[in-house]
XYZ file of N, CA and C in Angstrom:
474
model
N -13.057 -5.638 -110.991
C -11.888 -5.268 -110.209
C -11.002 -4.352 -111.042
N -10.515 -3.305 -110.409
C -9.600 -2.374 -111.067
C -8.213 -2.578 -110.481
N -7.276 -2.917 -111.357
C -5.894 -3.164 -110.964
C -4.988 -2.170 -111.678
N -4.074 -1.596 -110.939
C -3.036 -0.756 -111.529
C -1.790 -1.624 -111.666
N -1.187 -1.599 -112.843
C 0.009 -2.399 -113.096
C 1.117 -1.482 -113.604
N 2.308 -1.603 -112.988
C 3.417 -0.712 -113.345
C 4.735 -1.302 -112.876
N 5.814 -0.861 -113.509
C 7.173 -1.137 -113.044
C 7.715 0.178 -112.513
N 8.157 0.173 -111.244
C 8.599 1.423 -110.618
C 9.996 1.267 -110.026
N 10.764 2.333 -110.131
C 12.094 2.383 -109.513
C 11.939 2.713 -108.031
N 13.060 2.689 -107.310
C 13.017 2.979 -105.874
C 12.502 4.387 -105.571
N 12.698 5.323 -106.492
C 12.205 6.693 -106.310
C 10.831 6.881 -106.969
N 10.189 5.785 -107.324
C 8.865 5.746 -107.962
C 8.882 6.218 -109.418
N 10.058 6.349 -110.013
C 10.151 6.706 -111.430
C 9.588 5.567 -112.275
N 8.859 5.957 -113.345
C 8.291 4.950 -114.248
C 8.690 5.159 -115.705
N 9.204 6.346 -116.040
C 9.538 6.562 -117.443
C 10.402 7.779 -117.677
N 10.913 7.826 -118.902
C 11.678 8.987 -119.355
C 11.503 9.095 -120.867
N 11.121 10.280 -121.337
C 10.957 10.487 -122.773
C 9.904 9.589 -123.385
N 8.843 9.327 -122.657
C 7.744 8.459 -123.094
C 8.195 7.021 -123.384
N 9.207 6.576 -122.629
C 9.679 5.197 -122.737
C 9.813 4.612 -121.333
N 9.700 3.290 -121.255
C 9.937 2.610 -119.989
C 11.397 2.766 -119.597
N 11.672 2.726 -118.309
C 13.042 2.898 -117.826
C 13.864 1.616 -117.927
N 13.199 0.465 -117.851
C 13.919 -0.804 -117.748
C 13.401 -1.807 -118.767
N 14.310 -2.634 -119.249
C 13.953 -3.765 -120.108
C 14.028 -5.001 -119.224
N 12.873 -5.490 -118.793
C 12.784 -6.646 -117.900
C 11.867 -7.684 -118.552
N 12.439 -8.648 -119.276
C 11.606 -9.630 -119.966
C 10.595 -10.346 -119.063
N 10.975 -10.644 -117.830
C 10.021 -11.317 -116.937
C 8.861 -10.407 -116.550
N 9.118 -9.108 -116.450
C 8.050 -8.147 -116.183
C 7.086 -8.100 -117.365
N 7.617 -8.107 -118.573
C 6.765 -8.096 -119.767
C 5.924 -9.368 -119.845
N 6.513 -10.507 -119.478
C 5.755 -11.772 -119.460
C 4.644 -11.720 -118.425
N 4.939 -11.177 -117.247
C 3.919 -11.059 -116.202
C 2.799 -10.126 -116.659
N 3.172 -9.000 -117.250
C 2.190 -8.048 -117.772
C 1.254 -8.743 -118.761
N 1.832 -9.476 -119.687
C 1.027 -10.159 -120.698
C 0.119 -11.208 -120.059
N 0.655 -11.989 -119.124
C -0.136 -13.036 -118.471
C -1.307 -12.444 -117.683
N -1.074 -11.336 -117.005
C -2.129 -10.737 -116.191
C -3.189 -10.031 -117.034
N -2.782 -9.351 -118.102
C -3.725 -8.488 -118.831
C -4.424 -9.164 -120.006
N -3.869 -10.240 -120.543
C -4.481 -10.894 -121.706
C -5.896 -11.356 -121.363
N -6.813 -11.045 -122.268
C -8.208 -11.417 -122.078
C -9.002 -10.419 -121.265
N -8.370 -9.321 -120.877
C -9.027 -8.328 -120.027
C -8.984 -6.949 -120.678
N -9.518 -5.970 -119.982
C -9.530 -4.586 -120.447
C -8.304 -3.857 -119.922
N -7.628 -3.131 -120.802
C -6.524 -2.275 -120.387
C -6.905 -0.830 -120.708
N -6.641 0.052 -119.751
C -6.926 1.476 -119.931
C -5.615 2.236 -119.820
N -5.391 3.130 -120.786
C -4.132 3.880 -120.825
C -4.371 5.281 -121.355
N -3.449 6.166 -121.045
C -3.461 7.494 -121.624
C -2.936 7.461 -123.052
N -3.148 8.557 -123.754
C -2.741 8.642 -125.159
C -1.222 8.493 -125.341
N -0.435 9.112 -124.458
C 1.024 9.006 -124.583
C 1.488 7.564 -124.366
N 0.867 6.869 -123.437
C 1.216 5.459 -123.233
C 0.888 4.665 -124.486
N -0.283 4.912 -125.077
C -0.622 4.221 -126.323
C 0.420 4.522 -127.399
N 0.808 5.792 -127.516
C 1.797 6.173 -128.535
C 3.138 5.475 -128.324
N 3.441 5.086 -127.081
C 4.718 4.433 -126.792
C 4.717 2.942 -127.154
N 3.540 2.371 -127.417
C 3.479 0.945 -127.761
C 4.059 0.745 -129.157
N 4.988 -0.189 -129.316
C 5.670 -0.321 -130.608
C 4.774 -0.772 -131.760
N 3.715 -1.522 -131.463
C 2.876 -2.056 -132.543
C 1.415 -1.638 -132.406
N 1.138 -0.584 -131.662
C -0.243 -0.127 -131.507
C -0.991 -0.956 -130.478
N -2.279 -1.129 -130.712
C -3.144 -1.825 -129.757
C -2.578 -3.203 -129.403
N -2.646 -3.549 -128.119
C -2.122 -4.840 -127.667
C -3.127 -5.945 -127.987
N -2.654 -7.059 -128.539
C -3.571 -8.116 -128.956
C -4.232 -8.831 -127.776
N -5.404 -9.387 -128.061
C -6.154 -10.217 -127.112
C -6.533 -9.474 -125.838
N -6.744 -8.179 -125.955
C -7.180 -7.333 -124.853
C -8.117 -6.271 -125.404
N -9.020 -5.814 -124.574
C -9.840 -4.656 -124.926
C -9.007 -3.427 -124.603
N -8.576 -2.708 -125.632
C -7.721 -1.534 -125.477
C -8.581 -0.275 -125.369
N -8.428 0.440 -124.272
C -9.147 1.696 -124.053
C -8.109 2.797 -123.885
N -8.254 3.857 -124.681
C -7.317 4.979 -124.638
C -8.064 6.223 -124.184
N -7.450 6.954 -123.269
C -8.008 8.213 -122.803
C -7.383 9.351 -123.594
N -8.230 10.135 -124.264
C -7.730 11.245 -125.073
C -8.816 12.306 -125.177
N -8.467 13.544 -124.867
C -9.438 14.627 -124.981
C -9.601 15.088 -126.425
N -8.596 14.822 -127.270
C -8.640 15.375 -128.623
C -8.852 14.338 -129.727
N -8.494 13.112 -129.492
C -8.578 12.093 -130.547
C -9.906 11.357 -130.439
N -10.590 11.185 -131.543
C -11.889 10.506 -131.499
C -11.810 9.046 -131.922
N -10.809 8.687 -132.714
C -10.708 7.300 -133.176
C -9.250 6.866 -133.230
N -8.989 5.664 -132.727
C -7.667 5.054 -132.796
C -7.896 3.601 -133.174
N -7.238 3.143 -134.212
C -7.470 1.791 -134.709
C -7.234 0.737 -133.624
N -8.220 -0.135 -133.465
C -8.117 -1.228 -132.506
C -8.408 -0.843 -131.071
N -8.875 0.393 -130.859
C -9.086 0.894 -129.500
C -10.445 1.577 -129.375
N -10.924 1.609 -128.144
C -12.037 2.480 -127.789
C -11.411 3.740 -127.192
N -11.973 4.883 -127.491
C -11.419 6.145 -127.001
C -12.482 6.865 -126.173
N -12.074 7.298 -124.987
C -12.942 8.071 -124.107
C -12.178 9.293 -123.631
N -12.917 10.352 -123.279
C -12.278 11.603 -122.891
C -11.791 11.625 -121.458
N -12.295 10.705 -120.612
C -11.883 10.704 -119.205
C -11.893 9.285 -118.659
N -11.180 9.095 -117.570
C -11.181 7.797 -116.901
C -12.591 7.446 -116.431
N -13.308 8.418 -115.887
C -14.669 8.163 -115.416
C -15.557 7.682 -116.548
N -15.460 8.336 -117.707
C -16.252 7.946 -118.876
C -15.894 6.522 -119.311
N -14.601 6.210 -119.345
C -14.168 4.860 -119.741
C -14.706 3.816 -118.766
N -14.613 4.092 -117.475
C -15.080 3.120 -116.478
C -16.585 2.922 -116.554
N -17.337 3.950 -116.933
C -18.781 3.808 -117.091
C -19.137 2.860 -118.233
N -18.217 2.677 -119.175
C -18.436 1.772 -120.301
C -17.872 0.370 -120.046
N -17.496 0.102 -118.805
C -17.024 -1.224 -118.393
C -18.079 -1.849 -117.477
N -18.201 -3.163 -117.549
C -19.159 -3.840 -116.675
C -18.540 -4.057 -115.294
N -19.381 -4.252 -114.306
C -18.910 -4.391 -112.928
C -18.116 -5.673 -112.703
N -18.312 -6.684 -113.558
C -17.580 -7.946 -113.391
C -16.336 -8.026 -114.279
N -15.989 -6.932 -114.928
C -14.844 -6.882 -115.836
C -13.544 -6.684 -115.057
N -12.489 -7.388 -115.451
C -11.158 -7.140 -114.887
C -10.501 -6.037 -115.710
N -10.222 -4.923 -115.045
C -9.678 -3.741 -115.708
C -8.272 -3.499 -115.184
N -7.340 -3.296 -116.107
C -5.952 -2.991 -115.756
C -5.620 -1.598 -116.254
N -5.168 -0.753 -115.338
C -4.709 0.595 -115.672
C -3.215 0.475 -115.943
N -2.779 0.839 -117.174
C -1.387 0.578 -117.558
C -0.555 1.849 -117.758
N -1.089 3.014 -117.401
C -0.283 4.224 -117.463
C -0.893 5.302 -118.316
N -0.297 6.421 -118.313
C 0.900 6.869 -117.643
C 0.626 7.478 -116.294
N 1.557 8.351 -115.889
C 1.567 8.885 -114.535
C 0.254 9.568 -114.149
N -0.299 10.401 -115.012
C -1.538 11.112 -114.649
C -2.714 10.147 -114.579
N -2.729 9.122 -115.411
C -3.809 8.129 -115.359
C -3.680 7.307 -114.077
N -2.454 6.955 -113.704
C -2.258 6.248 -112.433
C -2.785 7.084 -111.265
N -2.474 8.380 -111.289
C -2.905 9.251 -110.194
C -4.429 9.330 -110.112
N -5.094 9.431 -111.261
C -6.558 9.474 -111.294
C -7.165 8.140 -110.842
N -6.513 7.037 -111.197
C -7.073 5.712 -110.934
C -6.814 5.217 -109.518
N -5.778 5.718 -108.873
C -5.386 5.191 -107.560
C -6.539 5.161 -106.544
N -7.334 6.219 -106.423
C -8.433 6.162 -105.448
C -9.526 5.145 -105.812
N -9.594 4.749 -107.083
C -10.629 3.829 -107.546
C -10.152 2.367 -107.583
N -8.847 2.169 -107.485
C -8.264 0.840 -107.683
C -8.494 -0.082 -106.489
N -8.561 -1.376 -106.795
C -8.692 -2.421 -105.779
C -7.360 -3.094 -105.484
N -6.456 -3.059 -106.473
C -5.207 -3.815 -106.351
C -4.113 -3.106 -107.135
N -2.876 -3.246 -106.648
C -1.686 -2.790 -107.368
C -0.840 -4.013 -107.663
N -0.434 -4.178 -108.910
C 0.521 -5.220 -109.296
C 1.770 -4.486 -109.777
N 2.741 -4.385 -108.890
C 3.930 -3.592 -109.186
C 5.152 -4.474 -109.366
N 6.013 -4.050 -110.262
C 7.356 -4.586 -110.347
C 8.243 -3.516 -109.749
N 8.810 -3.809 -108.591
C 9.638 -2.837 -107.879
C 11.098 -3.129 -108.216
N 11.707 -2.204 -108.959
C 13.072 -2.368 -109.448
C 14.039 -1.774 -108.431
N 15.042 -2.535 -108.070
C 16.034 -2.092 -107.072
C 17.076 -1.207 -107.751
N 16.628 -0.015 -108.134
C 17.488 0.910 -108.855
C 16.851 2.297 -108.791
N 17.673 3.315 -108.913
C 17.187 4.682 -109.073
C 17.830 5.229 -110.348
N 17.020 5.529 -111.364
C 17.582 5.963 -112.647
C 18.149 7.373 -112.574
N 19.144 7.638 -113.438
C 19.719 8.982 -113.511
C 18.716 9.985 -114.053
N 17.921 9.557 -115.036
C 16.950 10.451 -115.658
C 15.562 9.817 -115.605
N 14.591 10.619 -115.222
C 13.190 10.202 -115.234
C 12.326 11.450 -115.295
N 11.212 11.369 -116.011
C 10.293 12.507 -116.064
C 8.848 12.093 -115.797
N 8.645 10.829 -115.446
C 7.310 10.346 -115.092
C 7.436 9.486 -113.836
N 6.524 9.713 -112.892
C 6.610 9.048 -111.598
C 5.263 8.467 -111.183
N 5.320 7.358 -110.463
C 4.130 6.723 -109.913
C 3.689 7.523 -108.685
N 2.374 7.669 -108.476
C 1.919 8.440 -107.312
C 2.217 7.725 -105.995
N 2.217 8.494 -104.928
C 2.402 7.939 -103.585
C 1.249 6.979 -103.296
N 1.572 5.826 -102.695
C 0.509 4.852 -102.399
C 0.611 4.333 -100.966
N 0.383 5.219 -100.035
C 0.350 4.827 -98.627
C -0.955 4.089 -98.352
N -0.973 3.379 -97.250
C -2.176 2.697 -96.767
C -2.597 1.517 -97.640
N -1.707 1.005 -98.456
C -1.947 -0.227 -99.194
C -1.191 -1.326 -98.461
N -1.725 -2.524 -98.497
C -1.139 -3.646 -97.762
C -0.538 -4.652 -98.751
N 0.728 -4.977 -98.543
C 1.381 -5.983 -99.381
C 0.777 -7.357 -99.077
N 0.369 -8.074 -100.137
C -0.228 -9.396 -99.953
C 0.554 -10.509 -100.648
N 1.503 -10.138 -101.500
C 2.298 -11.147 -102.212
C 3.567 -10.506 -102.728
N 4.671 -11.264 -102.691
C 5.960 -10.762 -103.174
C 6.762 -11.929 -103.734
N 7.443 -11.649 -104.849
C 8.357 -12.622 -105.443
C 9.616 -11.859 -105.847
N 10.736 -12.167 -105.190
C 11.992 -11.451 -105.425
C 12.813 -12.141 -106.513
N 13.515 -11.319 -107.301
C 14.353 -11.832 -108.394
C 15.709 -11.138 -108.374
N 16.774 -11.912 -108.543
C 18.122 -11.357 -108.638
C 18.442 -11.001 -110.084
N 19.536 -10.270 -110.253
C 20.048 -9.984 -111.592
C 20.358 -11.307 -112.282
N 20.266 -11.316 -113.604
C 20.694 -12.475 -114.386
C 21.100 -11.993 -115.775
N 21.327 -12.914 -116.685
C 21.816 -12.513 -118.009
C 20.792 -11.703 -118.808
N 19.502 -11.724 -118.414
C 18.473 -10.959 -119.127
C 17.952 -9.764 -118.323
N 18.365 -9.661 -117.068
C 17.859 -8.611 -116.192
C 19.030 -7.929 -115.480
N 19.259 -6.651 -115.788
C 20.415 -5.931 -115.255
C 20.208 -5.436 -113.823
N 18.960 -5.457 -113.338
C 18.659 -4.999 -111.986
C 17.922 -6.095 -111.207
N 18.092 -6.050 -109.886
C 17.251 -6.871 -109.020
C 15.856 -6.254 -109.030
N 14.829 -7.089 -108.902
C 13.454 -6.588 -108.916
C 12.558 -7.557 -108.154
N 11.389 -7.068 -107.788
C 10.392 -7.879 -107.096
C 9.027 -7.647 -107.712
N 8.271 -8.712 -107.872
C 6.850 -8.592 -108.217
C 6.128 -8.464 -106.876
N 5.346 -7.397 -106.700
C 4.665 -7.154 -105.430
C 3.223 -6.764 -105.700
N 2.301 -7.460 -105.033
C 0.875 -7.127 -105.139
C 0.418 -6.500 -103.822
N -0.403 -5.456 -103.964
C -0.954 -4.732 -102.814
C -2.471 -4.673 -102.945
N -3.151 -4.624 -101.812
C -4.578 -4.336 -101.777
C -4.821 -3.255 -100.732
N -6.007 -2.693 -100.735
C -6.351 -1.656 -99.741
C -6.539 -2.276 -98.382
């Protein structure tokens, strides 16, 4: 199964300056719970944005046309090449960035989105349009002392 996982603003913004737009501890916990023990595929810029490099307890796959080796990761030149090196029974999570999401959307089986009730002033990376997906689960969250915005965990399938 191929799952795309992302936190998106109301205008589908996902990042600015190669950084996430929001600090949402519950989103990070959900990300870790869903992806641990599975394969994660990301673009090179997304990998560069990780504070400690390869994420532990996951098979880290990085897409890069120019880099041949990255410590703790498998590197492939394209999403198609990376997917060919995954087994059919593997749970694969696409974790960004914008161009990788766009390439993966037609191949994905599920979207696990954190929909943030906010529109940021600045953004330079956006999630692709995802019409014709059906919402199958939602969990709404209000602001609290650790979360400055309202947000919802929402899962979609085709």
